[in-house]
mmCIF file of C-alpha atoms in Angstrom:
data_model
loop_
_atom_site.group_PDB
_atom_site.id
_atom_site.type_symbol
_atom_site.label_atom_id
_atom_site.label_comp_id
_atom_site.label_asym_id
_atom_site.label_seq_id
_atom_site.Cartn_x
_atom_site.Cartn_y
_atom_site.Cartn_z
ATOM 1 C CA ASP A 1 24.071 57.800 287.892
ATOM 2 C CA ALA A 2 22.863 54.791 285.905
ATOM 3 C CA GLY A 3 19.687 55.150 283.900
ATOM 4 C CA VAL A 4 16.886 52.624 283.710
ATOM 5 C CA THR A 5 18.393 49.258 282.859
ATOM 6 C CA GLN A 6 16.568 46.369 281.279
ATOM 7 C CA SER A 7 17.554 42.785 280.625
ATOM 8 C CA PRO A 8 17.772 40.913 278.422
ATOM 9 C CA THR A 9 18.040 43.257 275.450
ATOM 10 C CA HIS A 10 16.965 40.639 272.939
ATOM 11 C CA LEU A 11 15.448 37.214 273.266
ATOM 12 C CA ILE A 12 13.781 34.616 271.105
ATOM 13 C CA LYS A 13 11.117 32.257 272.415
ATOM 14 C CA THR A 14 8.709 29.793 270.894
ATOM 15 C CA ARG A 15 4.937 29.750 271.240
ATOM 16 C CA GLY A 16 3.745 28.433 274.575
ATOM 17 C CA GLN A 17 6.921 29.288 276.438
ATOM 18 C CA GLN A 18 7.212 31.724 279.302
ATOM 19 C CA VAL A 19 9.442 34.794 279.551
ATOM 20 C CA THR A 20 10.647 37.041 282.371
ATOM 21 C CA LEU A 21 11.907 40.549 281.678
ATOM 22 C CA ARG A 22 13.758 42.570 284.280
ATOM 23 C CA CYS A 23 14.048 46.265 285.011
ATOM 24 C CA SER A 24 16.075 48.377 287.436
ATOM 25 C CA PRO A 25 14.818 51.930 287.940
ATOM 26 C CA ILE A 26 16.803 55.093 288.418
ATOM 27 C CA SER A 27 17.988 55.454 291.992
ATOM 28 C CA GLY A 28 15.312 57.257 293.991
ATOM 29 C CA HIS A 29 12.474 56.337 291.638
ATOM 30 C CA LYS A 30 9.858 54.187 293.323
ATOM 31 C CA SER A 31 7.407 53.885 290.436
ATOM 32 C CA VAL A 32 7.978 51.438 287.588
ATOM 33 C CA SER A 33 5.780 51.082 284.514
ATOM 34 C CA TRP A 34 5.811 48.574 281.680
ATOM 35 C CA TYR A 35 4.821 49.311 278.095
ATOM 36 C CA GLN A 36 4.554 47.151 274.991
ATOM 37 C CA GLN A 37 5.510 48.689 271.666
ATOM 38 C CA VAL A 38 4.582 46.970 268.446
ATOM 39 C CA LEU A 39 6.136 48.269 265.244
ATOM 40 C CA GLY A 40 4.185 51.169 263.814
ATOM 41 C CA GLN A 41 2.288 51.842 267.015
ATOM 42 C CA GLY A 42 2.921 53.863 270.130
ATOM 43 C CA PRO A 43 3.827 52.221 273.427
ATOM 44 C CA GLN A 44 0.829 50.593 275.114
ATOM 45 C CA PHE A 45 0.479 50.614 278.890
ATOM 46 C CA ILE A 46 0.714 47.224 280.601
ATOM 47 C CA PHE A 47 1.340 47.843 284.319
ATOM 48 C CA GLN A 48 2.406 50.421 286.840
ATOM 49 C CA TYR A 49 3.840 49.588 290.249
ATOM 50 C CA TYR A 50 4.565 51.898 293.126
ATOM 51 C CA GLU A 51 5.982 50.822 296.469
ATOM 52 C CA LYS A 52 5.531 47.175 295.432
ATOM 53 C CA GLU A 53 1.813 47.579 294.798
ATOM 54 C CA GLU A 54 0.059 47.460 291.456
ATOM 55 C CA ARG A 55 -1.310 50.930 290.736
ATOM 56 C CA GLY A 56 -2.604 50.408 287.233
ATOM 57 C CA ARG A 57 -3.190 47.712 284.674
ATOM 58 C CA GLY A 58 -3.743 48.036 280.967
ATOM 59 C CA ASN A 59 -5.917 45.967 278.690
ATOM 60 C CA PHE A 60 -3.749 42.866 278.605
ATOM 61 C CA PRO A 61 -4.710 39.235 279.306
ATOM 62 C CA ASP A 62 -3.927 37.480 282.567
ATOM 63 C CA ARG A 63 -0.965 35.823 280.878
ATOM 64 C CA PHE A 64 0.824 39.076 281.662
ATOM 65 C CA SER A 65 1.901 39.626 285.258
ATOM 66 C CA ALA A 66 4.450 41.742 287.041
ATOM 67 C CA ARG A 67 5.861 42.470 290.441
ATOM 68 C CA GLN A 68 8.079 44.993 292.141
ATOM 69 C CA PHE A 69 10.720 44.134 294.679
ATOM 70 C CA PRO A 70 11.795 45.968 297.876
ATOM 71 C CA ASN A 71 14.683 47.578 295.972
ATOM 72 C CA TYR A 72 12.061 48.894 293.450
ATOM 73 C CA SER A 73 13.307 46.737 290.599
ATOM 74 C CA SER A 74 10.602 44.963 288.671
ATOM 75 C CA GLU A 75 9.900 41.875 286.601
ATOM 76 C CA LEU A 76 7.375 41.385 283.832
ATOM 77 C CA ASN A 77 6.280 37.823 283.175
ATOM 78 C CA VAL A 78 4.414 36.586 280.153
ATOM 79 C CA ASN A 79 3.105 33.028 280.093
ATOM 80 C CA ALA A 80 1.929 30.882 277.190
ATOM 81 C CA LEU A 81 3.555 33.124 274.625
ATOM 82 C CA LEU A 82 1.721 33.881 271.390
ATOM 83 C CA LEU A 83 3.133 35.132 268.124
ATOM 84 C CA GLY A 84 1.377 38.443 268.800
ATOM 85 C CA ASP A 85 3.448 38.974 271.933
ATOM 86 C CA SER A 86 6.444 39.745 269.742
ATOM 87 C CA ALA A 87 7.260 43.356 270.562
ATOM 88 C CA LEU A 88 9.617 45.754 272.263
ATOM 89 C CA TYR A 89 8.905 45.836 275.991
ATOM 90 C CA LEU A 90 9.793 49.132 277.597
ATOM 91 C CA CYS A 91 10.275 49.733 281.268
ATOM 92 C CA ALA A 92 10.089 53.248 282.683
ATOM 93 C CA SER A 93 10.632 54.653 286.134
ATOM 94 C CA SER A 94 9.480 57.912 287.674
ATOM 95 C CA LEU A 95 9.214 59.914 290.863
ATOM 96 C CA TRP A 96 5.439 59.869 290.640
ATOM 97 C CA ALA A 97 3.876 58.947 293.948
ATOM 98 C CA GLY A 98 0.299 58.487 292.857
ATOM 99 C CA GLY A 99 -2.715 60.640 293.457
ATOM 100 C CA THR A 100 -3.057 63.947 291.683
ATOM 101 C CA VAL A 101 0.228 65.578 292.637
ATOM 102 C CA GLY A 102 2.324 66.214 289.576
ATOM 103 C CA ALA A 103 2.501 64.377 286.295
ATOM 104 C CA ASN A 104 4.118 61.006 285.764
ATOM 105 C CA VAL A 105 7.191 61.959 283.719
ATOM 106 C CA LEU A 106 8.811 58.733 282.625
ATOM 107 C CA THR A 107 12.466 57.828 282.166
ATOM 108 C CA PHE A 108 12.630 54.858 279.834
ATOM 109 C CA GLY A 109 15.054 52.011 279.501
ATOM 110 C CA ALA A 110 16.283 50.818 276.124
ATOM 111 C CA GLY A 111 13.786 47.979 276.058
ATOM 112 C CA SER A 112 13.749 44.212 275.703
ATOM 113 C CA ARG A 113 12.948 42.992 272.215
ATOM 114 C CA LEU A 114 11.006 39.742 272.329
ATOM 115 C CA THR A 115 10.543 37.591 269.270
ATOM 116 C CA VAL A 116 8.113 34.681 269.480
ATOM 117 C CA LEU A 117 8.457 32.016 266.805
ATOM 118 C CA ILE B 1 -11.496 54.654 275.707
ATOM 119 C CA LEU B 2 -8.808 57.290 275.476
ATOM 120 C CA ASN B 3 -7.482 57.663 271.930
ATOM 121 C CA VAL B 4 -4.501 59.827 271.204
ATOM 122 C CA GLU B 5 -3.911 60.615 267.556
ATOM 123 C CA GLN B 6 -0.853 62.155 265.967
ATOM 124 C CA SER B 7 -0.378 63.659 262.531
ATOM 125 C CA PRO B 8 1.337 63.386 260.238
ATOM 126 C CA GLN B 9 2.644 59.833 260.638
ATOM 127 C CA SER B 10 5.897 60.804 258.941
ATOM 128 C CA LEU B 11 7.550 63.951 257.747
ATOM 129 C CA HIS B 12 10.574 64.557 255.563
ATOM 130 C CA VAL B 13 12.082 68.042 255.633
ATOM 131 C CA GLN B 14 15.278 69.760 254.587
ATOM 132 C CA GLU B 15 17.790 71.083 257.057
ATOM 133 C CA GLY B 16 16.753 74.567 258.113
ATOM 134 C CA ASP B 17 13.021 74.028 257.559
ATOM 135 C CA SER B 18 10.666 74.690 260.421
ATOM 136 C CA THR B 19 8.015 72.116 261.063
ATOM 137 C CA ASN B 20 5.178 71.243 263.378
ATOM 138 C CA PHE B 21 3.192 68.175 264.405
ATOM 139 C CA THR B 22 -0.220 67.735 265.950
ATOM 140 C CA CYS B 23 -1.419 65.602 268.830
ATOM 141 C CA SER B 24 -5.137 65.297 269.523
ATOM 142 C CA PHE B 25 -6.633 63.763 272.638
ATOM 143 C CA PRO B 26 -10.010 63.561 274.383
ATOM 144 C CA SER B 27 -10.438 66.685 276.476
ATOM 145 C CA SER B 28 -12.729 65.135 279.096
ATOM 146 C CA ASN B 29 -11.027 64.341 282.423
ATOM 147 C CA PHE B 30 -7.725 65.575 280.998
ATOM 148 C CA TYR B 31 -4.771 65.503 283.404
ATOM 149 C CA ALA B 32 -1.483 65.924 281.544
ATOM 150 C CA LEU B 33 0.006 65.899 278.058
ATOM 151 C CA HIS B 34 3.536 64.643 277.471
ATOM 152 C CA TRP B 35 5.886 64.872 274.507
ATOM 153 C CA TYR B 36 8.715 62.365 274.107
ATOM 154 C CA ARG B 37 11.466 62.158 271.535
ATOM 155 C CA TRP B 38 12.667 58.709 270.455
ATOM 156 C CA GLU B 39 15.825 58.395 268.419
ATOM 157 C CA THR B 40 16.595 55.120 266.682
ATOM 158 C CA ALA B 41 18.379 52.602 268.934
ATOM 159 C CA LYS B 42 17.912 54.827 271.974
ATOM 160 C CA SER B 43 15.326 55.201 274.741
ATOM 161 C CA PRO B 44 12.376 57.596 274.527
ATOM 162 C CA GLU B 45 13.330 60.870 276.194
ATOM 163 C CA ALA B 46 10.911 63.270 277.847
ATOM 164 C CA LEU B 47 10.703 66.688 276.175
ATOM 165 C CA PHE B 48 7.779 68.409 277.836
ATOM 166 C CA VAL B 49 4.856 67.822 280.149
ATOM 167 C CA MET B 50 1.978 70.282 280.206
ATOM 168 C CA THR B 51 -1.128 70.382 282.330
ATOM 169 C CA LEU B 52 -2.813 73.769 281.985
ATOM 170 C CA ASN B 53 -4.813 75.105 279.062
ATOM 171 C CA GLY B 54 -2.672 77.589 277.184
ATOM 172 C CA ASP B 55 0.601 76.138 278.496
ATOM 173 C CA GLU B 56 3.603 76.775 276.297
ATOM 174 C CA LYS B 57 6.971 75.098 276.821
ATOM 175 C CA LYS B 58 10.268 75.683 275.042
ATOM 176 C CA LYS B 59 13.554 73.799 274.934
ATOM 177 C CA GLY B 60 16.074 75.266 272.528
ATOM 178 C CA ARG B 61 14.561 75.181 269.038
ATOM 179 C CA ILE B 62 11.648 72.974 270.120
ATOM 180 C CA SER B 63 8.445 74.323 271.632
ATOM 181 C CA ALA B 64 4.992 72.986 272.422
ATOM 182 C CA THR B 65 1.563 74.399 273.095
ATOM 183 C CA LEU B 66 -1.514 72.934 274.753
ATOM 184 C CA ASN B 67 -5.240 73.486 274.256
ATOM 185 C CA THR B 68 -7.142 71.329 276.722
ATOM 186 C CA LYS B 69 -10.570 72.696 275.804
ATOM 187 C CA GLU B 70 -10.383 71.480 272.221
ATOM 188 C CA GLY B 71 -8.006 68.607 272.944
ATOM 189 C CA TYR B 72 -4.881 69.281 270.922
ATOM 190 C CA SER B 73 -1.204 70.048 271.323
ATOM 191 C CA TYR B 74 1.309 71.275 268.767
ATOM 192 C CA LEU B 75 5.040 70.575 268.728
ATOM 193 C CA TYR B 76 7.159 73.040 266.757
ATOM 194 C CA ILE B 77 10.746 72.650 265.624
ATOM 195 C CA LYS B 78 12.418 75.798 264.326
ATOM 196 C CA GLY B 79 15.262 75.419 261.840
ATOM 197 C CA SER B 80 15.325 71.601 261.771
ATOM 198 C CA GLN B 81 18.716 69.919 261.972
ATOM 199 C CA PRO B 82 19.654 66.335 261.004
ATOM 200 C CA GLU B 83 20.049 65.525 264.700
ATOM 201 C CA ASP B 84 16.339 66.313 265.170
ATOM 202 C CA SER B 85 15.534 63.169 263.174
ATOM 203 C CA ALA B 86 13.539 60.954 265.520
ATOM 204 C CA THR B 87 10.047 59.748 266.296
ATOM 205 C CA TYR B 88 8.094 62.238 268.391
ATOM 206 C CA LEU B 89 5.496 60.695 270.676
ATOM 207 C CA CYS B 90 2.757 62.439 272.565
ATOM 208 C CA ALA B 91 0.950 60.855 275.472
ATOM 209 C CA SER B 92 -2.039 61.873 277.550
ATOM 210 C CA SER B 93 -3.201 60.885 280.983
ATOM 211 C CA ILE B 94 -6.587 61.349 282.598
ATOM 212 C CA TYR B 95 -7.602 62.450 286.041
ATOM 213 C CA ASN B 96 -7.343 59.734 288.679
ATOM 214 C CA GLN B 97 -5.261 57.595 286.344
ATOM 215 C CA GLY B 98 -2.336 59.946 286.227
ATOM 216 C CA GLY B 99 0.215 57.176 286.260
ATOM 217 C CA LYS B 100 -1.071 55.632 283.041
ATOM 218 C CA LEU B 101 0.077 57.297 279.838
ATOM 219 C CA ILE B 102 -1.810 56.728 276.593
ATOM 220 C CA PHE B 103 0.542 57.205 273.672
ATOM 221 C CA GLY B 104 -0.175 58.216 270.135
ATOM 222 C CA GLN B 105 1.438 56.308 267.285
ATOM 223 C CA GLY B 106 4.132 58.925 266.847
ATOM 224 C CA THR B 107 5.350 61.234 264.091
ATOM 225 C CA GLU B 108 8.560 60.107 262.421
ATOM 226 C CA LEU B 109 10.679 63.094 261.415
ATOM 227 C CA SER B 110 13.533 62.822 258.945
ATOM 228 C CA VAL B 111 15.716 65.883 258.372
ATOM 229 C CA LYS B 112 17.948 65.768 255.320
ATOM 230 C CA PRO B 113 21.154 67.794 255.233
#
């Protein structure tokens, strides 16, 4: 069974451009989360989607948006890129169905490394 | 604001040494504490998730404990091996936001043969 897959693995953009990152969850996982990891820091929560609905949003500007498709794959979009958006973007999927039943144990992809020049 | 702190930031040990790391988190509205292991060029991998005060989990030579009243968790590695070299991340979630994990900055472990 394939793990969480992300594309592209690496990309270089210039300031002001827009980027779309893609993620396919593990089969059977309906929840997808996005995290940003800057060197030297832990992953920082950006979004969580479950059944195509946004279930959580981190402290990121409106330039960041995401969506989840009927097949549970997801896209993260970042507009008007800034130098500070350079980071590793991690996607994770889980069986978590919301509420207070069980903990959200994440299975991560390998990440998309974005460099903004 | 939920802050999760890990110490030490990095650790260098010899093969065979036992070691432990600390994760501290706010105890109010606590929901779950996760430990992940992240090897270079790979994806973070879940080690343990704990929810109850006093929980202890074990996986081979690695074990973890949880104290929700004082807001800390310990990760222990017995007889470290070079293949244990990785960054160990802890993450906490709070009640009613269980899907959102707040990660610490990680402890980078290097085990020399």
